[in-house]
PDB file of C-alpha atoms and ligand atoms in Angstrom:
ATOM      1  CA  UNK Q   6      93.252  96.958  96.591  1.00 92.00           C
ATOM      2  CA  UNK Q   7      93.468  93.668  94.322  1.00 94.00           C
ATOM      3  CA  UNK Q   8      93.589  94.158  91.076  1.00 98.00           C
ATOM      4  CA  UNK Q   9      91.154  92.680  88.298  1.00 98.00           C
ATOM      5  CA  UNK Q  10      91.648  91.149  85.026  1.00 98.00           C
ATOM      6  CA  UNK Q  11      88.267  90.868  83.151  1.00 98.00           C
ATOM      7  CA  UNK Q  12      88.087  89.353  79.820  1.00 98.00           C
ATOM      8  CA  UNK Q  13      85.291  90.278  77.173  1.00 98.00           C
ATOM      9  CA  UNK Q  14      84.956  87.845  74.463  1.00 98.00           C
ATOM     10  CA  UNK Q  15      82.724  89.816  72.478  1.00 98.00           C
ATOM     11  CA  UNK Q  16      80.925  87.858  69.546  1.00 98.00           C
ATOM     12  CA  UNK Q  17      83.943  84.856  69.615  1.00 98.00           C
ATOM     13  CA  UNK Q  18      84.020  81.473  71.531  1.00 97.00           C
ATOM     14  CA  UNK Q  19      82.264  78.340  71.173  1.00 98.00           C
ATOM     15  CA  UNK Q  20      82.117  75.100  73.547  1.00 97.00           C
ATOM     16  CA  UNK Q  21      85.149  74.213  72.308  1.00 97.00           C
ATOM     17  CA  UNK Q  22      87.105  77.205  74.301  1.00 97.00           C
ATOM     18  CA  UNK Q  23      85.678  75.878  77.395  1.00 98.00           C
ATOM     19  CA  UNK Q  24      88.760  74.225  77.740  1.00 97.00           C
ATOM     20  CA  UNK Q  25      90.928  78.138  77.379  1.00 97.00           C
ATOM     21  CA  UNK Q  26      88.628  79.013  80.669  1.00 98.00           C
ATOM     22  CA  UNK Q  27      89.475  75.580  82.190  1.00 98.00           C
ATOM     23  CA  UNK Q  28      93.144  76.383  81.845  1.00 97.00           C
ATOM     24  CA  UNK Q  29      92.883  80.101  83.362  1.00 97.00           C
ATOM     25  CA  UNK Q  30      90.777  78.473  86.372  1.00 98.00           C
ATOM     26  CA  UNK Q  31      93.614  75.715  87.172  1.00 97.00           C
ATOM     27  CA  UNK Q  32      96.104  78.461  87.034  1.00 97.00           C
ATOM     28  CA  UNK Q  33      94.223  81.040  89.183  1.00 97.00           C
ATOM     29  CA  UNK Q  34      94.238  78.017  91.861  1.00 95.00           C
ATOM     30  CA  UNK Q  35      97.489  79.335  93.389  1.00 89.00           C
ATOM     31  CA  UNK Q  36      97.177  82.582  94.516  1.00 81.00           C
ATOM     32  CA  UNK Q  37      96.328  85.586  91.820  1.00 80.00           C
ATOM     33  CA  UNK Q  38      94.291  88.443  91.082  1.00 96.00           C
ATOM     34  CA  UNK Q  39      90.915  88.721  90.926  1.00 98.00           C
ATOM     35  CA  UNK Q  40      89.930  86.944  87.308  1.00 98.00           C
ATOM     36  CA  UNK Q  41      86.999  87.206  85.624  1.00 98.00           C
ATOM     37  CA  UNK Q  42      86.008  85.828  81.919  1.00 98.00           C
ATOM     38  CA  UNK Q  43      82.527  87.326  79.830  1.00 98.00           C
ATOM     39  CA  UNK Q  44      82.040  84.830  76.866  1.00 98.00           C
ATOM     40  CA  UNK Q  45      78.883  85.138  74.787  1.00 98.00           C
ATOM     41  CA  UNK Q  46      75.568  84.551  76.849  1.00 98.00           C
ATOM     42  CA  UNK Q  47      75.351  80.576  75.380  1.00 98.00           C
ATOM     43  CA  UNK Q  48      78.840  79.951  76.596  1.00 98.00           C
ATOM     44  CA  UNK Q  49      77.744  81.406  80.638  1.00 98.00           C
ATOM     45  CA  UNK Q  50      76.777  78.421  81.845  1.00 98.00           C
ATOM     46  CA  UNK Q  51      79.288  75.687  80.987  1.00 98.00           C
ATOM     47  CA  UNK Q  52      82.250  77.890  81.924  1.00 98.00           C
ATOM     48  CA  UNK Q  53      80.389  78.820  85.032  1.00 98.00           C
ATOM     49  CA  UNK Q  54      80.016  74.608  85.472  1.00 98.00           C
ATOM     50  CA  UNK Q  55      83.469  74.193  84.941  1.00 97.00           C
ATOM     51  CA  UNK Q  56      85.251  77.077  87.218  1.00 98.00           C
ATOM     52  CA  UNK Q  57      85.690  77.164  90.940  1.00 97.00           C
ATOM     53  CA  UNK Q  58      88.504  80.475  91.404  1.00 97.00           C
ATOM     54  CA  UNK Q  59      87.793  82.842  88.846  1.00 98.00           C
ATOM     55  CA  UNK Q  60      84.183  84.696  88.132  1.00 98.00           C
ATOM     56  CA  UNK Q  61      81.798  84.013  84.544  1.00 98.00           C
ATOM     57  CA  UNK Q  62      80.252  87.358  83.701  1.00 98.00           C
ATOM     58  CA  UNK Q  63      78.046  88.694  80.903  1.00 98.00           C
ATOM     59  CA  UNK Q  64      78.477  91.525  78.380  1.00 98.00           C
ATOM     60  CA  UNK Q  65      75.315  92.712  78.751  1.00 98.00           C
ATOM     61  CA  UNK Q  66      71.792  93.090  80.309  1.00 98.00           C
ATOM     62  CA  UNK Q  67      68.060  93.978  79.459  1.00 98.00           C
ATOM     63  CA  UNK Q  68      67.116  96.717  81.627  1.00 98.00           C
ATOM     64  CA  UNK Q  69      63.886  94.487  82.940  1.00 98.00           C
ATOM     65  CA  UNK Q  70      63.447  91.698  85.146  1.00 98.00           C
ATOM     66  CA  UNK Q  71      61.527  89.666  82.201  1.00 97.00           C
ATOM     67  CA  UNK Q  72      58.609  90.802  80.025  1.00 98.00           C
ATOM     68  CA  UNK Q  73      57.487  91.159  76.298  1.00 98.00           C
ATOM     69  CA  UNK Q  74      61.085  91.886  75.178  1.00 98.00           C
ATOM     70  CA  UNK Q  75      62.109  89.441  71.999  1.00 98.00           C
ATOM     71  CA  UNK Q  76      65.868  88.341  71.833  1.00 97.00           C
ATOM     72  CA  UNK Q  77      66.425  90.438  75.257  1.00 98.00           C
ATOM     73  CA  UNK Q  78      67.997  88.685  78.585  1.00 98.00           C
ATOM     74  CA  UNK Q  79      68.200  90.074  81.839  1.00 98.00           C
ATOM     75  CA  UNK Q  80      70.328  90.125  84.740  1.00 98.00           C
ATOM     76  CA  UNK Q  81      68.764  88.129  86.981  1.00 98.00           C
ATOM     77  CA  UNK Q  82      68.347  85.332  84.231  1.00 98.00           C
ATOM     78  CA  UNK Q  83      72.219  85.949  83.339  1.00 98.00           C
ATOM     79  CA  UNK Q  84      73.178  85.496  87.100  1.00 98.00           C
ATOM     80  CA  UNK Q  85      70.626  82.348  87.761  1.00 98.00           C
ATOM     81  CA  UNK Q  86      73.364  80.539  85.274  1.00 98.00           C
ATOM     82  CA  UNK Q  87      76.309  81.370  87.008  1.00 98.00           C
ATOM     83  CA  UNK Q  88      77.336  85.441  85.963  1.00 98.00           C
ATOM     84  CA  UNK Q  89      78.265  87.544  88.710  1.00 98.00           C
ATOM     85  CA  UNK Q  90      79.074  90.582  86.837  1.00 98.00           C
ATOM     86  CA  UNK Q  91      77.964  92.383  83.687  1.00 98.00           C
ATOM     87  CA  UNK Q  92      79.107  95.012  81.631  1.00 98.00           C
ATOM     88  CA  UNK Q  93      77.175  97.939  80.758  1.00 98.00           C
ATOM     89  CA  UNK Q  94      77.724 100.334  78.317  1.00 98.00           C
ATOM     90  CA  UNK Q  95      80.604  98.676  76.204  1.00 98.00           C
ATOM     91  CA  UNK Q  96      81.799 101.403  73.175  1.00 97.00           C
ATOM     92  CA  UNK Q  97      80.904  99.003  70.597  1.00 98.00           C
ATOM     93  CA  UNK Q  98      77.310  98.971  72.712  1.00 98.00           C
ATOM     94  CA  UNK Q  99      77.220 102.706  72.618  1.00 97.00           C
ATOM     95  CA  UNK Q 100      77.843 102.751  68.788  1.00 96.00           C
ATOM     96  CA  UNK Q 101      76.257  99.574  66.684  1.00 96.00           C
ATOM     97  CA  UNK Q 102      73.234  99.566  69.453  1.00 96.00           C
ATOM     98  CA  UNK Q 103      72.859 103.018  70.458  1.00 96.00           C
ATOM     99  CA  UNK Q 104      73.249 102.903  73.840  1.00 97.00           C
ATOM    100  CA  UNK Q 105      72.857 106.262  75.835  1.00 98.00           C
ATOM    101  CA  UNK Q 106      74.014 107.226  79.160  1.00 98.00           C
ATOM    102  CA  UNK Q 107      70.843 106.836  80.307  1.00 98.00           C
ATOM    103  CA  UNK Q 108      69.904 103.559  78.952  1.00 98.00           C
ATOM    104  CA  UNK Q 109      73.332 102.314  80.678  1.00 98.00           C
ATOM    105  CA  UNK Q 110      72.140 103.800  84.182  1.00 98.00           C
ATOM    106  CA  UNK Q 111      69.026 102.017  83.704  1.00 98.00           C
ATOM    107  CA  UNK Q 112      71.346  98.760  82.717  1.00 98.00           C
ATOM    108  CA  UNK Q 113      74.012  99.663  85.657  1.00 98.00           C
ATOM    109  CA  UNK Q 114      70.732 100.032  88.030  1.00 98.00           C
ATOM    110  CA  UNK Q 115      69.140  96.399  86.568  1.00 98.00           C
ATOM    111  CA  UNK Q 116      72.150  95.042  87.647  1.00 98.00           C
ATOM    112  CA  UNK Q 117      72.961  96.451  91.351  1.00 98.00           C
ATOM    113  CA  UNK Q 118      69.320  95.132  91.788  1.00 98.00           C
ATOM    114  CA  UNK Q 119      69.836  91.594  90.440  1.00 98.00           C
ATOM    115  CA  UNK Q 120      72.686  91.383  93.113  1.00 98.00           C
ATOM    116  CA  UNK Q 121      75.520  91.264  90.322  1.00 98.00           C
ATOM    117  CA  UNK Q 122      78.359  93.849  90.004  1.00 98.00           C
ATOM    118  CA  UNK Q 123      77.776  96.217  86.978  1.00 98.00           C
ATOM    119  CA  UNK Q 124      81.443  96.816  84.823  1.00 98.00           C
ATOM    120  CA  UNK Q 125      80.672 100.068  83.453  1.00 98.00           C
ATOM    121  CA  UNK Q 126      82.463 101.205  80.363  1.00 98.00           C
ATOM    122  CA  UNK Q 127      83.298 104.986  79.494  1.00 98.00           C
ATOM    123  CA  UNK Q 128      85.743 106.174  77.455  1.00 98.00           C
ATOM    124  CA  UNK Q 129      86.694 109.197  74.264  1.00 98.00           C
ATOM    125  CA  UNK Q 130      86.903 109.006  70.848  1.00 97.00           C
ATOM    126  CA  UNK Q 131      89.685 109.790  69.314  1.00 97.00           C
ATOM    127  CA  UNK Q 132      87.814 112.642  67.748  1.00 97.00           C
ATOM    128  CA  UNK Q 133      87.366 113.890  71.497  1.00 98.00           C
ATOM    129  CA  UNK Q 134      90.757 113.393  72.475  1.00 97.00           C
ATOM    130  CA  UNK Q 135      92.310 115.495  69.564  1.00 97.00           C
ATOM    131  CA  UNK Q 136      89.601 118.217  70.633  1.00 98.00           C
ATOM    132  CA  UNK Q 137      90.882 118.047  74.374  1.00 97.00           C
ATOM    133  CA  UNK Q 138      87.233 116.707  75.393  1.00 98.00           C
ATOM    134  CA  UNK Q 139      88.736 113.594  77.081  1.00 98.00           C
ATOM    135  CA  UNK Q 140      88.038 114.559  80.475  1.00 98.00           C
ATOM    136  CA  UNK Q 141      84.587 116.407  79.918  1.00 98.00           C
ATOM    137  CA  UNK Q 142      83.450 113.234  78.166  1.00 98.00           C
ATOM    138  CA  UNK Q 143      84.433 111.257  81.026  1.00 98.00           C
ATOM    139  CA  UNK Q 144      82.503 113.750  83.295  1.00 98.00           C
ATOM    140  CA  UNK Q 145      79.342 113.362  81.499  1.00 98.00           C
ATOM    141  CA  UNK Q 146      79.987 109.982  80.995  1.00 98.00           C
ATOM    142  CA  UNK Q 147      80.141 109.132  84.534  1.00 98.00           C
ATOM    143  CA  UNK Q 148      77.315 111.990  85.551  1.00 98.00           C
ATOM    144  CA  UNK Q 149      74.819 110.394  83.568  1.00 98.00           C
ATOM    145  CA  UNK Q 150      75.466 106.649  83.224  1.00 98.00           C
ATOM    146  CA  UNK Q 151      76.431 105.899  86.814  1.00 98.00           C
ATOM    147  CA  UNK Q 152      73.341 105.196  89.527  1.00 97.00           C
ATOM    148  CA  UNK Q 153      73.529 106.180  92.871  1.00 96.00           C
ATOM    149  CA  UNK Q 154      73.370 103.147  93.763  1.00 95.00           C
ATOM    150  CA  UNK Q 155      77.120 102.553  93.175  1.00 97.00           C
ATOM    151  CA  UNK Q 156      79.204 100.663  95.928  1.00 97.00           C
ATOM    152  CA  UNK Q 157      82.616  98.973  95.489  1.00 97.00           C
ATOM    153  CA  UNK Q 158      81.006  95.848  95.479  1.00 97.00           C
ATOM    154  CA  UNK Q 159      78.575  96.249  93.164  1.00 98.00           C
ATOM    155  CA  UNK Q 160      80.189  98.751  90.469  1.00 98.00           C
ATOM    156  CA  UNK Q 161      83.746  99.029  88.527  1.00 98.00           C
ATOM    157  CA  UNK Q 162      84.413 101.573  86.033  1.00 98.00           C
ATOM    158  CA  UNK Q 163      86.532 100.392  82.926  1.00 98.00           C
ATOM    159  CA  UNK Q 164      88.356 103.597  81.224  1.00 98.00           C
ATOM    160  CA  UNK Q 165      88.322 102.314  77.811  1.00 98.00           C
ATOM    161  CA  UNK Q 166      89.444 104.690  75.285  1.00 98.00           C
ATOM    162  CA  UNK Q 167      87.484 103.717  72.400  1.00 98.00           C
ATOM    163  CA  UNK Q 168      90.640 104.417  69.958  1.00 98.00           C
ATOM    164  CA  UNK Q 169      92.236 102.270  71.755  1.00 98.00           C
ATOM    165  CA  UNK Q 170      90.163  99.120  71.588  1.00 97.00           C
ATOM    166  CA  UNK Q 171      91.348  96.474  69.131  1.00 95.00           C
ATOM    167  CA  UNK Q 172      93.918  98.846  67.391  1.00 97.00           C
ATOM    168  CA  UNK Q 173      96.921  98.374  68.889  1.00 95.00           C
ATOM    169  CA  UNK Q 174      96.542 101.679  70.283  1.00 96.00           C
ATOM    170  CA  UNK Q 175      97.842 102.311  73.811  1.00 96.00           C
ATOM    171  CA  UNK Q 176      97.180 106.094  75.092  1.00 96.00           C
ATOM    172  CA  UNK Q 177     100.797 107.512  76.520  1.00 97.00           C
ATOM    173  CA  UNK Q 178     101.392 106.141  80.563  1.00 98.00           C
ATOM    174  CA  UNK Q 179     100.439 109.753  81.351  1.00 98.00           C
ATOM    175  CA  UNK Q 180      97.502 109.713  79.553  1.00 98.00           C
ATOM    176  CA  UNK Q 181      96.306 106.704  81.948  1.00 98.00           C
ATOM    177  CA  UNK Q 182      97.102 108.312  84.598  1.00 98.00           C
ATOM    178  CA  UNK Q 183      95.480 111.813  84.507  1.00 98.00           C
ATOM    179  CA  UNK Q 184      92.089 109.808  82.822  1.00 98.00           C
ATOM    180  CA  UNK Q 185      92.077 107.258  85.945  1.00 98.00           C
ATOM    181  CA  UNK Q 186      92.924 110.070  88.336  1.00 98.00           C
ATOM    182  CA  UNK Q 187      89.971 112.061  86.690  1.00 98.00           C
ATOM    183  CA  UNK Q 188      87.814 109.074  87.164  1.00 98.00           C
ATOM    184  CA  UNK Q 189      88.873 108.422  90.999  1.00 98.00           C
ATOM    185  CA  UNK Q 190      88.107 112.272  92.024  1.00 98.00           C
ATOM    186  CA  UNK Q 191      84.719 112.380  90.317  1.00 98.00           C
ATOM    187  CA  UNK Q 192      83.875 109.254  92.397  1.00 98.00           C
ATOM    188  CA  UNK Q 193      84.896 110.266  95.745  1.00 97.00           C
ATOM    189  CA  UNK Q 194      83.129 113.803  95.257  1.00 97.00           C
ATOM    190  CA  UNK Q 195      80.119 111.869  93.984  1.00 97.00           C
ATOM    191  CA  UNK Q 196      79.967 109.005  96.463  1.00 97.00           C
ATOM    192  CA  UNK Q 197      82.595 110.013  99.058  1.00 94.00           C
ATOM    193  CA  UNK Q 198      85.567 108.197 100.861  1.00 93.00           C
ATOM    194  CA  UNK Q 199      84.053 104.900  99.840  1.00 92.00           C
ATOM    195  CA  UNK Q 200      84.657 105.276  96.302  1.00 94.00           C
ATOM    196  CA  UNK Q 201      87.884 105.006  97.108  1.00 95.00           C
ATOM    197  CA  UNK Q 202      87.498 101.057  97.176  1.00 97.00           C
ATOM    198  CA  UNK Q 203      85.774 100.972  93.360  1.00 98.00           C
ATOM    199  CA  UNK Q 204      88.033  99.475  91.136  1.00 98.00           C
ATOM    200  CA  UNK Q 205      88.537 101.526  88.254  1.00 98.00           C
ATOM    201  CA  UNK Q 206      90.108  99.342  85.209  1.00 98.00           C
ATOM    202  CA  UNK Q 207      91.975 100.274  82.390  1.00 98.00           C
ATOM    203  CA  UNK Q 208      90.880  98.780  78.651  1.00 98.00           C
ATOM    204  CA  UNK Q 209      91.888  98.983  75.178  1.00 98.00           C
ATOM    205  CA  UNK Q 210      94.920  96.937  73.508  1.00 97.00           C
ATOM    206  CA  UNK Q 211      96.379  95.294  76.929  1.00 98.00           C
ATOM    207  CA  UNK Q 212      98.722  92.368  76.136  1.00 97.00           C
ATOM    208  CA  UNK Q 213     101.536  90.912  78.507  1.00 97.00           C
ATOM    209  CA  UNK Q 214     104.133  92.724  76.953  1.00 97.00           C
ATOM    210  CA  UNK Q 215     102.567  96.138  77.899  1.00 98.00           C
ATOM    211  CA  UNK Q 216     100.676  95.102  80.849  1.00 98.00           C
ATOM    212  CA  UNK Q 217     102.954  95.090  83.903  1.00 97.00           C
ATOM    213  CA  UNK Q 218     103.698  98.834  82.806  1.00 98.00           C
ATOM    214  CA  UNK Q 219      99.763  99.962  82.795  1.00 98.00           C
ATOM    215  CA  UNK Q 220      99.252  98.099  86.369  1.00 98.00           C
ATOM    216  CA  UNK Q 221     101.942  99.770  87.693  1.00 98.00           C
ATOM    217  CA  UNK Q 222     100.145 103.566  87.019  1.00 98.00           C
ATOM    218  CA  UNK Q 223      98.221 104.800  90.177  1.00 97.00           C
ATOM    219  CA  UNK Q 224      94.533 104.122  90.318  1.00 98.00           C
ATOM    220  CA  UNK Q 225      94.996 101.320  87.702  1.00 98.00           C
ATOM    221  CA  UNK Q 226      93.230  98.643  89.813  1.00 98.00           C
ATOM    222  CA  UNK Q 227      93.405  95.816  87.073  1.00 98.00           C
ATOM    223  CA  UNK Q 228      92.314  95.841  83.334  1.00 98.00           C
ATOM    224  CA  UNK Q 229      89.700  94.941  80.633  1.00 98.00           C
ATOM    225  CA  UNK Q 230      91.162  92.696  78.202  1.00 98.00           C
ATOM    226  CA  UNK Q 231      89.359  91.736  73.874  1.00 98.00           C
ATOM    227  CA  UNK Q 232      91.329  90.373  71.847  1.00 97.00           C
ATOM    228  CA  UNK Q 233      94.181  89.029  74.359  1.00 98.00           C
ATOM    229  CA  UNK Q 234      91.525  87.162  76.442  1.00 98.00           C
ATOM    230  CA  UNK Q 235      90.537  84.950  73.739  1.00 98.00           C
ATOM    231  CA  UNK Q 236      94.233  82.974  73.815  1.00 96.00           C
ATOM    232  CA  UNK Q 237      94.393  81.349  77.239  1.00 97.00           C
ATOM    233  CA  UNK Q 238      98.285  81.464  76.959  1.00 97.00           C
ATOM    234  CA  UNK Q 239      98.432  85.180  76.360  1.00 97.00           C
ATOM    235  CA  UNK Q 240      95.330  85.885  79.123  1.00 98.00           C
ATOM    236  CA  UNK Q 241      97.344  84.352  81.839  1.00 97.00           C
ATOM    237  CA  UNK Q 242     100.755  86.509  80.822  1.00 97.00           C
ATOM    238  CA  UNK Q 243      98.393  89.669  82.297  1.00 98.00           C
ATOM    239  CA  UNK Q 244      97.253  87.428  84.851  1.00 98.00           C
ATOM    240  CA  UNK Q 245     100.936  87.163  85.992  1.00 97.00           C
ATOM    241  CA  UNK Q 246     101.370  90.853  85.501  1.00 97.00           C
ATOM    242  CA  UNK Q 247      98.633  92.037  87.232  1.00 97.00           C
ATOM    243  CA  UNK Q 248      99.261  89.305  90.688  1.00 96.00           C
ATOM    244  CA  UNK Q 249     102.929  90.573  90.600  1.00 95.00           C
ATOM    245  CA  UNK Q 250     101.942  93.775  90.257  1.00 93.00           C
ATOM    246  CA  UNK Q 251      99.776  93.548  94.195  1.00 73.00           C
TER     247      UNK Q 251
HETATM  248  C1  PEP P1495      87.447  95.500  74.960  1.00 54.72           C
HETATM  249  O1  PEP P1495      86.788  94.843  74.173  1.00 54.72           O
HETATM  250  O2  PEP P1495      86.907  95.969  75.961  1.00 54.72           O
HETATM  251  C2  PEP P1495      88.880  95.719  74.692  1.00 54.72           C
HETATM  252  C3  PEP P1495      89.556  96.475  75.514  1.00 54.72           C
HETATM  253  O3  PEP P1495      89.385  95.126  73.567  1.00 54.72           O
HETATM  254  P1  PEP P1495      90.944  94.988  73.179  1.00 54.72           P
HETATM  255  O4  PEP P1495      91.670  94.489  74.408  1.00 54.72           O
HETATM  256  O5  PEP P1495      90.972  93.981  72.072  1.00 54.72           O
HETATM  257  O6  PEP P1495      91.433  96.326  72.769  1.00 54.72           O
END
């Protein structure tokens, strides 16, 4: 399966760092990985103008088509400008907005019928790891914030464990592994031998000096990248990690 490197901007980027998403483009010309950058909504368009081989996304989604809903966008609006996927159900989503499961199925489901592919984020707390909770909040997670309308076109599930995003934090290569093993088997019991083909991602701290060593862990099929997105030098660095990794 080809792997996928997704940057989230979060609240950073302005027109300016057009030009960052014009370098990743020219260098995903030649053959790479799947690529995929989600700047803030005002920044969709432009990079969406100004790319040709990677995909714009969004980093998130009203659960309506359009209606009496102030400051709210939705996914068919986000993909009209150029995103083609959107993720749902981000940790920092689930805390400073209080996003539930269910209000991310409802997102997940807004997106799989606008057409785009829904990136949806799951992921323990450090408090739930040191409780050995990890995989029953995955379970959960995934039980009640995952439609069943889930393909491997239009869903991937980013593992992000949410001590390990922006700290510095990377969870033990074992860790990885049992958490995205975990995540595969509760897909192909839910959704069967197709779910083999949904990319599950890893996210939380990647950078290119740790990256080629996360892509190389089974069912790692590519990663969701904050802080190292944002520097077009270090973005490509897991670019190259990920395409070598194929
Ligand atoms: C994220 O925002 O999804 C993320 C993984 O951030 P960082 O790479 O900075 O840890």
């Amino acid at each position: 399966m080809s792997k996928l490197v997704a940057g989230n901007w979060k609240m950073f980027g302005n027109k300016a760092m057009i030009s960052d998403i014009k370098k990743i483009d020219q260098h995903c010309k030649e053959k790479t990985c799947e690529v995929a950058i989600c700047p803030p909504f005002p920044l969709i368009s432009a990079a969406h103008e100004q790319t040709k081989n990677i995909k714009i996304g969004a980093q998130n989604c009203h659960i309506n088509i359009n209606g009496a809903h102030t400051g709210e966008v939705s996914a068919e609006m986000l993909i009209e400008v150029g995103a083609q996927l959107i993720l749902v159900g981000h940790s920092e989503r689930r805390q400073d907005n209080y996003e539930t499961n269910d209000i991310v199925k409802l997102k997940s489901e807004a997106v799989h019928r606008a057409g785009a592919t829904a990136v949806v984020c799951i992921g323990e707390t450090l408090e739930e790891r040191t409780a050995e909770k990890t995989l029953s909040v995955l379970q959960e997670q995934m039980l009640n914030s995952l439609p069943e309308s889930v393909t491997p076109i239009n869903t991937v599930v980013a593992y992000e464990p949410v001590w390990a995003i922006g700290t510095g934090l990377v969870p033990e290569t074992d860790q990885i592994r049992s958490a995205h093993a975990f995540i595969r088997g509760f897909l192909a019991s839910t959704y069967g031998a197709e779910a083999h083909n949904v990319k599950i991602l890893y996210g939380g701290s990647v950078k290119g000096s740790n990256a080629k060593e996360i892509f190389s862990i089974s069912n790692v099929n590519g990663a969701l990248v904050g802080g190292a997105s944002l520097k077009s030098d270090d973005f490509i660095e897991i670019i190259k990690a990920a395409s070598n990794s194929m």
